[in-house]
Coordinates of C-alpha atoms and ligand atoms in Angstrom, one line a residue:
X1 CA -36.9 7.2 -25.8
X2 CA -37.6 9.6 -23.3
X3 CA -37.1 12.9 -23.6
X4 CA -37.2 15.4 -20.6
X5 CA -37.1 19.2 -21.0
X6 CA -33.9 21.5 -18.2
X7 CA -34.0 24.8 -17.0
X8 CA -31.3 26.9 -16.4
X9 CA -30.1 27.5 -12.9
X10 CA -28.6 30.9 -11.1
X11 CA -26.1 30.7 -7.4
X12 CA -27.1 27.5 -5.7
X13 CA -25.1 26.8 -2.2
X14 CA -26.5 23.4 -1.2
X15 CA -25.0 19.4 0.4
X16 CA -25.7 16.2 -1.8
X17 CA -24.3 12.6 -1.4
X18 CA -23.9 10.3 -4.1
X19 CA -24.4 6.7 -4.9
X20 CA -22.2 4.2 -4.4
X21 CA -18.8 4.6 -7.2
X22 CA -19.1 2.1 -10.0
X23 CA -15.7 0.7 -10.3
X24 CA -15.4 -0.4 -6.3
X25 CA -18.7 -1.4 -6.4
X26 CA -18.0 -4.4 -9.5
X27 CA -14.7 -5.2 -7.7
X28 CA -16.5 -6.1 -4.1
X29 CA -18.9 -8.2 -5.6
X30 CA -16.4 -9.6 -8.5
X31 CA -13.5 -10.3 -5.6
X32 CA -15.6 -11.1 -3.0
X33 CA -16.6 -14.3 -5.8
X34 CA -13.5 -16.2 -5.8
X35 CA -12.6 -15.3 -1.8
X36 CA -12.8 -17.5 0.7
X37 CA -16.1 -16.8 3.7
X38 CA -19.8 -14.2 3.0
X39 CA -19.0 -10.7 2.9
X40 CA -21.8 -7.9 3.2
X41 CA -20.8 -5.4 1.3
X42 CA -23.4 -1.8 1.7
X43 CA -23.2 1.6 -0.8
X44 CA -23.7 -0.5 -3.8
X45 CA -23.8 1.2 -7.0
X46 CA -27.1 1.3 -8.2
X47 CA -27.1 1.2 -11.5
X48 CA -27.5 -0.9 -14.7
X49 CA -23.8 -1.5 -15.4
X50 CA -22.7 -2.3 -11.0
X51 CA -26.7 -4.7 -12.3
X52 CA -24.8 -6.7 -14.8
X53 CA -22.2 -8.0 -13.2
X54 CA -24.0 -8.8 -10.5
X55 CA -26.7 -10.8 -12.2
X56 CA -22.7 -13.1 -14.5
X57 CA -22.5 -13.3 -11.1
X58 CA -25.4 -15.1 -10.0
X59 CA -25.8 -16.8 -13.3
X60 CA -21.3 -18.3 -13.2
X61 CA -22.8 -20.4 -9.8
X62 CA -22.0 -17.6 -7.1
X63 CA -24.5 -17.2 -4.6
X64 CA -24.9 -13.0 -3.9
X65 CA -27.8 -12.6 -1.5
X66 CA -29.5 -9.0 -1.8
X67 CA -29.9 -8.1 1.7
X68 CA -31.3 -4.3 1.5
X69 CA -31.7 -1.4 -1.6
X70 CA -27.7 -0.9 -2.0
X71 CA -26.9 -4.1 0.2
X72 CA -25.6 -8.0 -0.5
X73 CA -24.3 -10.5 0.8
X74 CA -21.3 -13.0 -1.4
X75 CA -20.1 -15.8 -0.4
X76 CA -17.1 -16.8 -1.7
X77 CA -15.5 -20.2 -3.8
X78 CA -17.8 -21.1 -5.9
X79 CA -18.6 -24.4 -7.8
X80 CA -18.6 -22.2 -11.7
X81 CA -21.5 -23.3 -13.8
X82 CA -21.4 -23.4 -16.5
X83 CA -23.1 -21.1 -18.0
X84 CA -22.6 -20.9 -21.6
X85 CA -23.7 -16.7 -22.8
X86 CA -23.7 -13.6 -20.5
X87 CA -24.9 -10.8 -21.1
X88 CA -22.7 -7.6 -19.9
X89 CA -24.9 -5.1 -21.2
X90 CA -23.9 -1.3 -21.5
X91 CA -20.8 -2.7 -19.1
X92 CA -17.4 -2.6 -20.2
X93 CA -16.1 -3.2 -16.7
X94 CA -18.5 -6.2 -16.3
X95 CA -17.2 -7.5 -19.9
X96 CA -12.5 -6.6 -19.5
X97 CA -13.2 -7.8 -15.4
X98 CA -15.0 -11.2 -16.9
X99 CA -12.4 -11.2 -19.2
X100 CA -9.8 -12.1 -16.8
X101 CA -11.8 -14.0 -14.5
X102 CA -13.7 -17.2 -16.6
X103 CA -9.9 -17.6 -18.7
X104 CA -7.9 -19.2 -15.9
X105 CA -11.0 -19.8 -14.5
X106 CA -14.7 -21.2 -16.8
X107 CA -15.3 -25.3 -16.6
X108 CA -17.0 -24.8 -19.7
X109 CA -17.0 -22.2 -22.8
X110 CA -18.5 -18.9 -21.9
X111 CA -19.3 -16.5 -24.7
X112 CA -19.7 -13.2 -23.8
X113 CA -22.1 -10.7 -24.7
X114 CA -22.9 -6.6 -25.5
X115 CA -25.5 -4.6 -26.0
X116 CA -24.8 -2.4 -29.5
X117 CA -22.3 -0.1 -27.6
X118 CA -20.5 -2.9 -26.1
X119 CA -20.3 -4.2 -29.1
X120 CA -17.8 -1.9 -31.0
X121 CA -16.3 -1.6 -28.1
X122 CA -12.4 -3.1 -28.4
X123 CA -11.7 -6.0 -26.7
X124 CA -8.1 -6.9 -27.9
X125 CA -6.8 -5.5 -25.6
X126 CA -7.4 -7.2 -22.8
X127 CA -7.4 -10.9 -25.5
X128 CA -3.8 -10.0 -26.1
X129 CA -2.6 -9.9 -23.1
X130 CA -4.5 -12.5 -21.8
X131 CA -3.5 -15.1 -24.8
X132 CA 0.8 -14.7 -24.2
X133 CA -1.2 -15.9 -20.2
X134 CA -2.3 -19.6 -22.4
X135 CA -5.9 -17.8 -22.9
X136 CA -8.0 -19.5 -25.3
X137 CA -10.0 -16.6 -26.0
X138 CA -12.3 -16.5 -29.8
X139 CA -12.6 -14.2 -31.1
X140 CA -9.5 -11.4 -30.6
X141 CA -11.7 -7.5 -31.3
X142 CA -14.9 -7.4 -30.4
X143 CA -18.1 -9.3 -28.8
X144 CA -18.8 -11.6 -29.1
X145 CA -16.2 -13.5 -27.5
X146 CA -16.0 -17.1 -25.4
X147 CA -13.7 -18.0 -23.3
X148 CA -12.8 -21.2 -22.8
X149 CA -11.1 -21.7 -19.2
X150 CA -7.9 -24.0 -19.1
X151 CA -4.3 -23.4 -17.5
X152 CA -2.5 -20.0 -17.3
X153 CA 1.4 -19.2 -16.6
X154 CA 2.4 -16.1 -14.7
X155 CA 3.4 -13.0 -17.0
X156 CA 5.0 -10.0 -17.6
X157 CA 2.8 -7.4 -19.2
X158 CA 4.2 -3.5 -20.4
X159 CA 0.7 -2.1 -21.3
X160 CA 0.0 1.0 -23.9
X161 CA -3.1 1.5 -22.5
X162 CA -3.2 3.0 -19.2
X163 CA -6.6 1.4 -18.2
X164 CA -7.5 0.0 -15.1
X165 CA -10.1 -2.7 -16.8
X166 CA -7.8 -4.1 -18.6
X167 CA -5.1 -3.8 -16.0
X168 CA -7.6 -5.4 -13.6
X169 CA -8.6 -8.4 -16.0
X170 CA -5.0 -9.2 -15.7
X171 CA -4.5 -9.7 -11.9
X172 CA -7.5 -11.5 -12.2
X173 CA -6.3 -13.4 -14.6
X174 CA -3.2 -13.1 -12.9
X175 CA -4.6 -14.0 -9.6
X176 CA -5.2 -18.8 -10.9
X177 CA -2.2 -18.5 -13.4
X178 CA 0.9 -20.2 -12.3
X179 CA 3.9 -17.8 -11.4
X180 CA 3.8 -14.3 -11.3
X181 CA 2.2 -12.2 -13.6
X182 CA 3.1 -8.1 -13.2
X183 CA 1.8 -5.8 -15.4
X184 CA 3.9 -2.2 -16.4
X185 CA 1.0 0.9 -17.2
X186 CA 2.2 4.1 -18.9
X187 CA 0.3 6.1 -16.7
X188 CA -1.6 5.5 -13.2
X189 CA -5.0 4.6 -13.6
X190 CA -7.2 3.3 -11.1
X191 CA -5.6 1.1 -7.7
X192 CA -9.1 0.1 -7.0
X193 CA -8.7 -3.7 -7.6
X194 CA -5.0 -3.0 -6.3
X195 CA -6.7 -1.6 -2.7
X196 CA -8.5 -4.7 -2.4
X197 CA -6.4 -7.7 -3.3
X198 CA -4.3 -6.0 -0.1
X199 CA -6.9 -5.6 2.1
X200 CA -7.9 -10.1 0.9
X201 CA -4.6 -10.4 1.7
X202 CA -3.8 -11.3 -1.5
X203 CA 0.3 -11.5 -2.5
X204 CA 0.2 -8.5 -4.4
X205 CA 3.6 -5.7 -5.0
X206 CA 2.1 -2.4 -6.2
X207 CA 4.7 1.2 -6.6
X208 CA 3.7 3.9 -8.5
X209 CA 3.1 2.1 -12.3
X210 CA 2.9 -1.1 -11.4
X211 CA 0.7 -4.0 -10.3
X212 CA 2.2 -7.3 -9.2
X213 CA 0.6 -10.9 -8.3
X214 CA 1.6 -14.2 -7.4
X215 CA -1.5 -17.0 -7.3
X216 CA -3.2 -17.6 -4.0
X217 CA -6.1 -17.0 -2.4
X218 CA -8.3 -13.8 -1.1
X219 CA -9.7 -13.3 2.2
X220 CA -13.5 -12.6 2.4
X221 CA -13.9 -8.7 3.1
X222 CA -16.7 -7.3 4.3
X223 CA -16.7 -3.4 2.3
X224 CA -18.8 0.1 2.6
X225 CA -17.9 1.5 -1.1
X226 CA -17.4 5.3 -0.5
X227 CA -19.6 7.9 -3.0
X228 CA -18.8 7.8 -6.3
X229 CA -16.8 11.0 -7.2
X230 CA -17.9 10.6 -11.2
X231 CA -20.8 11.0 -10.0
X232 CA -20.4 14.0 -7.7
X233 CA -19.0 15.5 -10.2
X234 CA -21.4 16.6 -12.1
X235 CA -22.7 18.4 -9.3
X236 CA -19.6 20.1 -8.8
X237 CA -19.1 20.7 -11.9
X238 CA -21.9 23.1 -12.3
X239 CA -20.3 25.1 -9.3
X240 CA -17.5 25.6 -10.2
X241 CA -18.5 26.9 -13.5
X242 CA -21.5 28.9 -11.6
X243 CA -19.6 31.6 -10.0
X244 CA -20.5 32.8 -6.1
X245 CA -22.2 29.2 -6.0
X246 CA -21.0 26.2 -3.3
X247 CA -21.8 22.8 -3.3
X248 CA -20.5 20.1 -0.5
X249 CA -20.8 16.4 -1.3
X250 CA -20.8 14.1 1.7
X251 CA -19.0 10.7 2.2
X252 CA -17.6 10.2 -1.3
X253 CA -14.1 9.2 -2.1
X254 CA -11.1 10.9 -2.2
X255 CA -8.0 8.1 -4.0
X256 CA -5.7 10.0 -5.8
X257 CA -5.5 8.2 -8.7
X258 CA -9.3 9.4 -9.1
X259 CA -9.7 12.7 -7.9
X260 CA -7.2 14.7 -11.3
X261 CA -11.3 16.3 -11.7
X262 CA -10.4 17.8 -8.2
X263 CA -6.8 18.5 -10.1
X264 CA -8.0 20.0 -12.8
X265 CA -11.2 22.5 -10.5
X266 CA -8.3 23.7 -9.1
X267 CA -6.3 24.6 -12.2
X268 CA -9.0 26.1 -13.4
X269 CA -8.9 28.6 -10.5
X270 CA -12.4 27.3 -8.6
X271 CA -11.6 26.8 -5.0
X272 CA -11.6 22.8 -4.0
X273 CA -11.1 22.6 -0.2
X274 CA -11.2 18.0 0.7
X275 CA -11.2 16.4 4.0
X276 CA -10.1 13.0 3.6
X277 CA -12.2 11.4 7.3
X278 CA -10.9 7.3 6.6
X279 CA -8.3 6.5 4.6
X280 CA -8.6 2.0 4.6
X281 CA -9.4 0.3 2.2
X282 CA -10.3 3.8 -0.1
X283 CA -10.2 7.3 1.2
X284 CA -12.8 8.8 1.8
X285 CA -15.0 12.0 2.9
X286 CA -15.8 15.6 2.2
X287 CA -15.5 17.9 -0.5
X288 CA -16.8 22.0 -1.3
X289 CA -16.1 23.4 -4.8
X290 CA -16.8 27.2 -4.8
X291 CA -17.3 29.3 -8.5
X292 CA -14.8 31.7 -9.0
X293 CA -13.8 33.4 -12.3
X294 CA -12.6 30.8 -14.1
X295 CA -9.0 30.6 -16.1
X296 CA -8.2 28.7 -20.0
X297 CA -6.5 25.6 -18.9
X298 CA -4.2 22.8 -20.3
X299 CA -4.8 19.1 -20.2
X300 CA -2.7 16.2 -20.6
X301 CA -1.9 12.3 -21.3
X302 CA -0.7 12.1 -17.9
X303 CA -3.6 13.2 -16.3
X304 CA -5.9 11.8 -18.3
X305 CA -6.6 8.7 -16.6
X306 CA -7.3 10.3 -13.7
X307 CA -10.1 12.8 -15.2
X308 CA -11.5 10.7 -17.6
X309 CA -14.8 10.0 -17.4
X310 CA -14.9 14.5 -15.6
X311 CA -14.2 15.2 -19.6
X312 CA -17.0 15.8 -21.4
X313 CA -17.3 18.7 -17.7
X314 CA -14.3 20.2 -17.6
X315 CA -15.5 20.7 -21.8
X316 CA -18.3 22.2 -20.4
X317 CA -16.6 24.5 -17.8
X318 CA -13.9 25.8 -20.6
X319 CA -16.5 27.1 -22.0
X320 CA -16.3 28.9 -19.0
X321 CA -12.7 29.7 -19.0
X322 CA -11.1 33.0 -19.8
X323 CA -8.8 31.7 -22.8
X324 CA -7.8 28.8 -25.0
X325 CA -8.6 25.0 -23.3
X326 CA -6.6 22.9 -25.0
X327 CA -7.4 18.3 -23.9
X328 CA -5.4 16.4 -26.0
X329 CA -4.2 12.4 -25.9
X330 CA -7.3 11.6 -25.0
X331 CA -8.1 9.5 -27.2
X332 CA -10.1 7.1 -25.4
X333 CA -12.2 8.8 -25.2
X334 CA -13.6 7.6 -28.3
X335 CA -13.6 4.0 -27.0
X336 CA -16.0 4.7 -24.4
X337 CA -19.9 3.7 -24.2
X338 CA -20.3 6.8 -27.4
X339 CA -17.4 8.8 -29.1
X340 CA -17.3 11.4 -26.2
X341 CA -14.9 13.5 -28.4
X342 CA -18.4 13.9 -31.1
X343 CA -20.5 13.7 -29.1
X344 CA -19.0 17.1 -26.6
X345 CA -18.2 18.4 -30.2
X346 CA -21.5 18.0 -31.4
X347 CA -24.2 19.0 -28.4
X348 CA -20.8 22.3 -27.2
X349 CA -21.4 23.5 -30.7
X350 CA -25.5 22.7 -30.4
X351 CA -24.7 25.6 -27.1
X352 CA -23.4 28.0 -29.0
X353 CA -19.6 27.5 -27.5
X354 CA -16.2 27.4 -29.7
X355 CA -15.1 23.5 -29.9
X356 CA -13.0 22.9 -32.3
X357 CA -12.2 19.1 -32.0
X358 CA -8.6 16.9 -32.3
X359 CA -8.0 13.6 -32.8
X360 CA -7.8 13.0 -29.6
X361 CA -9.4 15.7 -27.4
X362 CA -10.2 19.7 -28.2
X363 CA -10.5 23.1 -27.7
X364 CA -12.1 25.6 -25.9
X365 CA -12.3 28.9 -26.4
X366 CA -13.6 30.6 -23.6
X367 CA -15.7 32.1 -22.2
X368 CA -19.2 32.1 -24.6
X369 CA -22.7 32.4 -23.3
X370 CA -24.1 29.1 -23.0
X371 CA -28.2 28.6 -25.6
X372 CA -30.5 26.7 -24.4
X373 CA -30.7 23.9 -27.5
X374 CA -32.0 20.2 -28.0
X375 CA -29.3 17.2 -26.8
X376 CA -28.7 14.3 -27.2
X377 CA -27.2 11.1 -24.7
X378 CA -26.1 9.5 -27.5
X379 CA -26.7 6.2 -25.9
X380 CA -24.0 7.7 -22.8
X381 CA -24.7 8.0 -19.1
X382 CA -21.5 10.7 -18.5
X383 CA -22.7 13.1 -21.4
X384 CA -26.5 13.1 -20.3
X385 CA -24.9 13.8 -17.5
X386 CA -22.7 16.9 -18.6
X387 CA -25.7 18.0 -21.2
X388 CA -27.8 18.6 -17.6
X389 CA -24.9 20.4 -16.2
X390 CA -25.5 21.9 -19.8
X391 CA -28.6 22.7 -19.2
X392 CA -28.6 24.2 -15.6
X393 CA -25.4 27.1 -16.9
X394 CA -27.4 27.8 -20.3
X395 CA -30.0 30.9 -21.1
X396 CA -33.3 30.0 -21.9
X397 CA -34.4 26.0 -21.8
X398 CA -32.8 22.7 -23.4
X399 CA -34.0 19.4 -23.9
X400 CA -32.7 16.2 -24.1
X401 CA -33.0 12.8 -25.7
X402 CA -32.0 9.9 -24.2
X403 CA -32.4 10.2 -20.4
X404 CA -32.8 6.9 -19.3
X405 CA -29.2 6.0 -20.3
X406 CA -28.4 8.0 -17.4
X407 CA -29.6 4.7 -15.2
X408 CA -26.8 3.1 -16.4
X409 CA -24.5 4.5 -13.6
X410 CA -26.8 6.7 -11.3
X411 CA -30.7 6.1 -12.0
X412 CA -32.0 9.1 -9.6
X413 CA -29.9 12.0 -11.6
X414 CA -32.0 14.3 -12.5
X415 CA -34.5 14.1 -9.2
X416 CA -30.9 15.0 -7.6
X417 CA -29.5 17.2 -9.3
X418 CA -33.4 19.0 -9.5
X419 CA -33.6 18.8 -5.7
X420 CA -29.7 20.3 -5.5
X421 CA -29.0 22.9 -8.6
X422 CA -32.3 23.0 -8.9
X423 CA -32.3 22.8 -11.8
X424 CA -36.2 21.9 -13.5
X425 CA -36.7 18.7 -15.1
X426 CA -39.5 17.8 -16.5
X427 CA -40.1 13.8 -17.7
Ligands
LIG1 C1 -12.9 1.6 -15.4 C2 -12.6 2.1 -15.5 C3 -11.8 3.4 -16.7 C4 -13.4 4.0 -17.2 C5 -14.8 3.4 -16.5 C6 -14.1 2.8 -15.8 C7 -12.8 0.8 -13.8 O1 -11.9 2.4 -17.9 O2 -13.7 4.8 -18.1 O3 -15.6 4.3 -16.5 O4 -13.6 0.2 -13.4 O5 -12.5 0.0 -14.2 P1 -10.3 2.0 -18.9 O6 -10.4 1.5 -18.1 O7 -10.5 1.6 -19.9 O8 -9.1 3.6 -18.6

């Protein structure tokens, strides 16, 4: 386990570019793998999670050629190879998308396995709805799980949880099922799958919280993956919380189903300006955040899915805002790569913040100066990145254990953060 030393930082003005979006990258690979033709994907996310999806598809017989560091060529319409076991490593998106992909397509039983963290994460939410479509998948709750491919029947799913991974798994299954498959969610979740399916000529209809597909072919689609707003968020969080700072991120995805964090920054009182430069199939452009005096906010279940991966950063910002910030309706945080509610509570308490954890969120009273502390990524890339921001905001030095977990989504994060924010990171 690697420990890095992190130091505090004053005001910053800088421009940043971040790697390609992780969610869009998984989908660009998976959807082109089942499309007719060959497509080039540029700006593919560099982390271990997307590599897990790429390696899984190659093991299943999909032809994927690397043309450059972040450029691949995918040839779809593969004859699925009978691969017995696929390692999804730490990646929840890989596991859930593969469940839906393979349920109607596997030519022999395939067992999905994962690392310790992924083997604890809930799969029932995907397995049960797939079974309603006649999928043969055993067992129900956690990996390892074996999928025996068989013909599926379309189904109208009304989900209890807003989850883009779950929605995508069901749409992938629906694309090869008899009849139509509808997914209705309790709140809006990221819609990258629906946008790509539309651009690839699928038979898909969408309304606000509803998506419907019918069986049919996809056309291969060249995709330029925009920068990942979740990777930009630590930079923007620092700018918001350090009054007088300003950070601009260029070429970043601005899909409204992902920009809940920007709405929350505005609600705190930070200045947030966006300029969308292109919008098909995914809107992207520039975002500029300028720090100001911050006031506490209330973060409830309606916005949680649009900001889910940024809530650890929201907690950090709340420590610098005047008053009581409450985040609630976010129990999904306990089911991520780590229990993020516990991880946030522990780390912020070590830094001297006034935090109380709830079953479905946390209460934070601010402003409190943050003190340098011994921090731990808890096996979770988002927590590791949040603590780099915490250390930059603190007085005194901090250490971060398990910094290597950041590689799951953004391997050059500490170097990029050091060069644009100036935090002194020593490995
Ligand atoms: C993702 C969806 C979200 C998010 C995860 C990526 C995706 O998870 O937290 O990092 O690519 O679909 P849920 O679908 O579980 O909400």
